[in-house]
Short mmCIF file of C-alpha atoms in Angstrom, two decimals:
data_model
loop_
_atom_site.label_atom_id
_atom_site.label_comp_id
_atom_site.label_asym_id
_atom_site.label_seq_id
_atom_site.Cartn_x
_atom_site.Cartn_y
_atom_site.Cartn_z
CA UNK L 1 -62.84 58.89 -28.44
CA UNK L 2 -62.40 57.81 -24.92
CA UNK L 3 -62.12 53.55 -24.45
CA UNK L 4 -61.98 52.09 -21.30
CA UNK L 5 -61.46 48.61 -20.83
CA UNK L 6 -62.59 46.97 -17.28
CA UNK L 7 -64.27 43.94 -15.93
CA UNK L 8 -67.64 44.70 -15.37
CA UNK L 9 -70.95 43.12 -16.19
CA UNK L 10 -74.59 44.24 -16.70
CA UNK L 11 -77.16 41.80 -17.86
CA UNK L 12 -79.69 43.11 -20.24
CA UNK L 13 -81.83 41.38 -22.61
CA UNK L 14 -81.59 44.67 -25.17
CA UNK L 15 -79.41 45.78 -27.63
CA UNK L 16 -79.27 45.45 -31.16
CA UNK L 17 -77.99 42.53 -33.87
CA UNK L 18 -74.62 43.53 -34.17
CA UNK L 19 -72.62 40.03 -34.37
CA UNK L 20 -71.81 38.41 -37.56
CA UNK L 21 -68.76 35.31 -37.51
CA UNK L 22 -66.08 35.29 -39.36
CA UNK L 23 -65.24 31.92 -40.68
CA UNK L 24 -61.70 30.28 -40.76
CA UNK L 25 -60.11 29.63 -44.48
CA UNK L 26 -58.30 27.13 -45.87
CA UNK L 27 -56.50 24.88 -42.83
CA UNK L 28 -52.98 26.47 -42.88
CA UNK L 29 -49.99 23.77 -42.86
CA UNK L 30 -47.82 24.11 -39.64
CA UNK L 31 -44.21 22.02 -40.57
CA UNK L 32 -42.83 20.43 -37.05
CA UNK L 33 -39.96 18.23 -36.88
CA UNK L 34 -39.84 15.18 -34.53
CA UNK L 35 -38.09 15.39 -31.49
CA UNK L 36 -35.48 12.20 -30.62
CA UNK L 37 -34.67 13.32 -26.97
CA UNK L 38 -36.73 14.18 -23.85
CA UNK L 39 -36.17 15.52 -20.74
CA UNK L 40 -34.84 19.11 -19.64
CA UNK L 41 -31.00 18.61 -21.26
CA UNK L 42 -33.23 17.64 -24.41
CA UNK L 43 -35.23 20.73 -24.26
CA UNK L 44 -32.54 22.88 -23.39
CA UNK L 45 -29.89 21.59 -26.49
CA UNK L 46 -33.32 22.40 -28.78
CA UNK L 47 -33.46 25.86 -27.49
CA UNK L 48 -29.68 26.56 -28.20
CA UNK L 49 -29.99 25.30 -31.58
CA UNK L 50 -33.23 28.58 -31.96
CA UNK L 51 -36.11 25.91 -31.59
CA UNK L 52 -38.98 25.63 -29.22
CA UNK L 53 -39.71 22.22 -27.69
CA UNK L 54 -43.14 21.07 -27.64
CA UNK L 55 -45.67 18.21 -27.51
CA UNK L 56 -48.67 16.67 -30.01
CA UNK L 57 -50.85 14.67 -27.98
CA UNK L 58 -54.54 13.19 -27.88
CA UNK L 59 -56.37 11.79 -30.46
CA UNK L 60 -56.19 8.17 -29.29
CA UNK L 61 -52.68 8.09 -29.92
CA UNK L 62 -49.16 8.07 -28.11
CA UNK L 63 -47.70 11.89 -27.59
CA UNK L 64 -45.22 12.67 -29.52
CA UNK L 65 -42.17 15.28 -29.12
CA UNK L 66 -41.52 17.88 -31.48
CA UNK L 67 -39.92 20.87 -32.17
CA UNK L 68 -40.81 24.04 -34.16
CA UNK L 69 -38.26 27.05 -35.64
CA UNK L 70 -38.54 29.51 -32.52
CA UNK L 71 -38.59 32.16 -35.61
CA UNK L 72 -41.86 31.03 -36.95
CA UNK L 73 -43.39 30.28 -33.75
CA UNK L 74 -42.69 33.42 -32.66
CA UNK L 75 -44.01 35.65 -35.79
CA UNK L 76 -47.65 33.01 -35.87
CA UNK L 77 -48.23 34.04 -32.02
CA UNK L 78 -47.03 37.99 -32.82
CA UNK L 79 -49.73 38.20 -35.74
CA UNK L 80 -52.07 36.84 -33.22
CA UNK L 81 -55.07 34.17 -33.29
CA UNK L 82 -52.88 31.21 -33.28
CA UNK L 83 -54.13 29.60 -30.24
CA UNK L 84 -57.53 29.61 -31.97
CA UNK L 85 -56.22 28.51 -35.58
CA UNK L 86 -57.08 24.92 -36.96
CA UNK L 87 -53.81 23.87 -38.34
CA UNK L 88 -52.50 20.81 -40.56
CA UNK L 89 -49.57 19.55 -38.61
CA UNK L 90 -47.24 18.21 -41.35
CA UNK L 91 -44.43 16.38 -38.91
CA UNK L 92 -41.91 13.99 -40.76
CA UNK L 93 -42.25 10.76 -40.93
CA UNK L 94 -46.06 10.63 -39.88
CA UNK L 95 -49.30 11.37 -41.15
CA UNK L 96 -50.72 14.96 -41.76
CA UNK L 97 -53.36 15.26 -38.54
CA UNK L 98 -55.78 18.54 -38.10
CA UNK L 99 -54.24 20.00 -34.38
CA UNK L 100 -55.07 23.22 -32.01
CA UNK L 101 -52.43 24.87 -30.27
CA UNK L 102 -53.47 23.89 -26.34
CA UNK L 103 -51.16 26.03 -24.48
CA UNK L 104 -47.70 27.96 -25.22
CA UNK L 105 -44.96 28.06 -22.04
CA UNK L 106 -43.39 31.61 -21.64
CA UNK L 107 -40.17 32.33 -19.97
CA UNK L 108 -40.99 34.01 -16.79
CA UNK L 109 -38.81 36.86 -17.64
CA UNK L 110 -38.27 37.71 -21.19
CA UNK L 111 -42.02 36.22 -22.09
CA UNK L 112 -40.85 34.57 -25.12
CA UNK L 113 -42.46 30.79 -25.98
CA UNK L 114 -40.25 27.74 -24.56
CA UNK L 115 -42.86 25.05 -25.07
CA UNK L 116 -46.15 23.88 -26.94
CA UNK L 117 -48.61 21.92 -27.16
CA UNK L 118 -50.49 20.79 -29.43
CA UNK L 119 -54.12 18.59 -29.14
CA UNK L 120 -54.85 16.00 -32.30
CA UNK L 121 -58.70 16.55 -33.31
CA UNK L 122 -60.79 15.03 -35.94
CA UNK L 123 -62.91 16.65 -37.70
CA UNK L 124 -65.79 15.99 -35.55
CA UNK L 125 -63.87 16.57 -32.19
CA UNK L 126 -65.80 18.96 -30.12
CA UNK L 127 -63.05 21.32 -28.31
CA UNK L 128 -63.61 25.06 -25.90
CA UNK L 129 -61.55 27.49 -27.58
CA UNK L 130 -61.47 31.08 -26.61
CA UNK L 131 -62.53 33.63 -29.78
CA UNK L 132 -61.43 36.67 -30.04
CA UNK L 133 -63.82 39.44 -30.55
CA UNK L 134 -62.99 42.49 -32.81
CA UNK L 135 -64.80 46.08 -32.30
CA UNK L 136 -65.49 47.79 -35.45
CA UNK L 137 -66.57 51.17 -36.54
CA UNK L 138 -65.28 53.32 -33.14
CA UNK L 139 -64.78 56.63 -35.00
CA UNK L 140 -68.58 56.48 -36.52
CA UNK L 141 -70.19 55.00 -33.10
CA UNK L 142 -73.37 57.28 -32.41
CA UNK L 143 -72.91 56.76 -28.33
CA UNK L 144 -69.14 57.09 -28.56
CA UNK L 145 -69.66 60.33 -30.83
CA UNK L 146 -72.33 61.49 -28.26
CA UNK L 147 -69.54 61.37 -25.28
CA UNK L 148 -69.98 57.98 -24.28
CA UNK L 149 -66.99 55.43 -23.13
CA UNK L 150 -66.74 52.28 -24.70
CA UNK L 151 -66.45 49.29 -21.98
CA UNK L 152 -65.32 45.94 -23.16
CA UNK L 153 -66.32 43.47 -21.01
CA UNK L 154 -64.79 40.54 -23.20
CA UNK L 155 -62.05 40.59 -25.16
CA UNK L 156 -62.91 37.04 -26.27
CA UNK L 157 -65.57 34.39 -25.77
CA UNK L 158 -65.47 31.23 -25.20
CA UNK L 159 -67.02 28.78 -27.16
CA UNK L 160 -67.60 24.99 -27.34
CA UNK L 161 -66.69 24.91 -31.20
CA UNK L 162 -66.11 21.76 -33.59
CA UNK L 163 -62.88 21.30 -35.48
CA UNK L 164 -64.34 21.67 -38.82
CA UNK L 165 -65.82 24.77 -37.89
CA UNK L 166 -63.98 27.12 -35.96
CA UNK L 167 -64.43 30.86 -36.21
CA UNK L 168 -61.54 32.95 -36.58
CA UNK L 169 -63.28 36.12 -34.99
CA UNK L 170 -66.12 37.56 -34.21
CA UNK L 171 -67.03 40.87 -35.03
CA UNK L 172 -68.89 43.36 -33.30
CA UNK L 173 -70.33 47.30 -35.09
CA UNK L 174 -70.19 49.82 -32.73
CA UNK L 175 -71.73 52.49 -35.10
CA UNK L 176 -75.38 52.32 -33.89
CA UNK L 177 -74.85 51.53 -30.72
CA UNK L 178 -76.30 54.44 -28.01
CA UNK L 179 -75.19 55.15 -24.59
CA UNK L 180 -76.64 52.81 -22.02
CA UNK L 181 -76.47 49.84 -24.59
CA UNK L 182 -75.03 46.50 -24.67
CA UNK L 183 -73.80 43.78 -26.73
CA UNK L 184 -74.71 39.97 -25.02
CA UNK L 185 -73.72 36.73 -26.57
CA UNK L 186 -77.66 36.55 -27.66
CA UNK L 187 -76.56 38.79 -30.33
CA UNK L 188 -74.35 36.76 -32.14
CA UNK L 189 -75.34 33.76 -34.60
CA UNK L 190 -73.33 31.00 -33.94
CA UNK L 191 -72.30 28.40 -36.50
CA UNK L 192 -74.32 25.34 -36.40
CA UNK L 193 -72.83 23.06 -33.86
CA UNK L 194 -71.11 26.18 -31.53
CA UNK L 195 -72.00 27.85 -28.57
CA UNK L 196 -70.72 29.58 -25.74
CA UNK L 197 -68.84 27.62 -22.55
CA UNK L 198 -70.92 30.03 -20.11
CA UNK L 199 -74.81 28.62 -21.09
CA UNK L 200 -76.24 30.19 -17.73
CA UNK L 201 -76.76 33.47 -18.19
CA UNK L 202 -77.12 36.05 -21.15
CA UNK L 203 -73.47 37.79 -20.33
CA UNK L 204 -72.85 40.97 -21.53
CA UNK L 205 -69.75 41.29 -24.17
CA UNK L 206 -69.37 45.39 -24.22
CA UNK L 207 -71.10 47.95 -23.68
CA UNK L 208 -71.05 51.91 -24.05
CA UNK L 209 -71.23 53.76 -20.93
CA UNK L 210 -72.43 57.30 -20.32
CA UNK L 211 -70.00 60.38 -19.56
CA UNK L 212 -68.59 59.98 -16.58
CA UNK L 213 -67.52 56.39 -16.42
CA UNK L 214 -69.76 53.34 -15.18
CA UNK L 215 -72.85 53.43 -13.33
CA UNK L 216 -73.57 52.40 -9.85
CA UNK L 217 -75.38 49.22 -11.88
CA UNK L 218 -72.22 48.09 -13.83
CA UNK L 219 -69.92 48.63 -10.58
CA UNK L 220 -72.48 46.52 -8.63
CA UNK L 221 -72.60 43.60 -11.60
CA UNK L 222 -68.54 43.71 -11.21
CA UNK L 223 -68.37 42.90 -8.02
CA UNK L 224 -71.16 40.17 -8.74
CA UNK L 225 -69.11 38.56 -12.05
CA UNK L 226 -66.77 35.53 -11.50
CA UNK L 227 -66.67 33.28 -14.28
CA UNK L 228 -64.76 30.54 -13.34
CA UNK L 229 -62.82 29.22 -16.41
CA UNK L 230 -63.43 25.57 -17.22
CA UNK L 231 -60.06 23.80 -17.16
CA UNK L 232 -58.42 21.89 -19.97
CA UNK L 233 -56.90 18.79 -19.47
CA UNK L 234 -52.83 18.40 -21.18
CA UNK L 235 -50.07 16.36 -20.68
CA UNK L 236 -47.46 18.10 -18.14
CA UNK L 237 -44.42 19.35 -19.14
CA UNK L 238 -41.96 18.33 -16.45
CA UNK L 239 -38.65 19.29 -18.87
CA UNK L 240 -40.66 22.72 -18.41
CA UNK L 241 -40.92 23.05 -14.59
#
């Protein structure tokens, strides 16, 4: 089966009820240990000693520095979904507080993590998180098995989500999906309290193209999309930069 991923969009009110959310589990712990120093030489030493320098911040309270096993940051972010995981920071010496990871620094070069941060919510707190969608049932899709070309739009959506009540994934089934049809957001049942960042428009998630590649439609809606991503505020890093 052919896939083909590229940034196109076609809005269409059609398409069947394919969505279904998959809920988060139990709030994993996440152990972080507090960090005395700050400042580059600070956030260099951690790095020698195979930890990754980060930040907890918000929440009404004072940041606070911390550091977390390079090993075990690097192994969450490899199995993927961290930076839309709930977790239960356990740092020592303070309370347990609910967190999302807000942003991981790479090394320019190797790409491996050399900071974090993470944002304190309550339960209530009302956060945009970016979901990632999975694609399910490929092999048995009737427009894929026709000749068709799967085109994913999104790889993830994002939503305005509470803290309680973030979704892990969302799942789409490809299997009776025809050529020429489309999965929007308005096909997906959000959990109460959630819904997407983009409220303007009825955007298209994926779609399955006919033989041949996209249509004249899709290349025109392309050109048309630009989603302009709604910015986050964080602390800076400046031991970072």
């Amino acid at each position: 089966l052919r896939r083909q991923r590229q940034m196109c969009i076609r809005d269409r009110e059609d398409g069947p009820n394919l969505w279904r959310i998959i809920m988060a589990g139990k709030i994993p712990d996440l152990e972080l240990t507090p960090r005395a120093g700050t400042g580059k030489g600070a956030a260099r030493q951690a790095r020698r000693d195979g930890l990754v320098p980060g930040v907890v911040y918000g929440g009404g309270k004072e940041p606070q520095a911390i550091t977390i096993p390079f090993n075990i940051l690097f192994k969450k972010l490899k199995d993927g979904g961290f930076m839309s995981t709930l977790f239960n920071l356990k740092v020592e010496g303070a309370d347990d507080v609910r967190a999302v990871c807000r942003g991981v620094q790479r090394h320019v070069v190797k790409d491996l993590p050399t900071h974090i941060d993470f944002l304190r919510l309550n339960r209530d707190s009302r956060i945009n998180m970016n979901i990632p969608v999975h694609f399910l049932n490929e092999e048995t899709s009737v427009g894929l098995k026709k000749g068709g070309t799967l085109t994913i739009v999104r790889q993830e959506v994002e939503l305005m989500v509470t803290a309680g009540n973030i979704p892990d994934h969302i799942e789409a089934d490809l299997e009776n999906l025809e050529i020429g049809q489309t999965i929007n957001i308005s096909d997906i049942t959000l959990p109460e309290g959630t819904r997407p960042v983009i409220a303007d428009r009825d955007f298209v998630i994926a779609n399955i193209a006919a033989p041949g590649g996209a249509t004249d439609e899709e290349d025109e809606a392309s050109e048309a999309e630009a989603d302009v991503d709604v910015a986050t505020d964080t602390p800076e890093s400046d031991e970072e930069k």
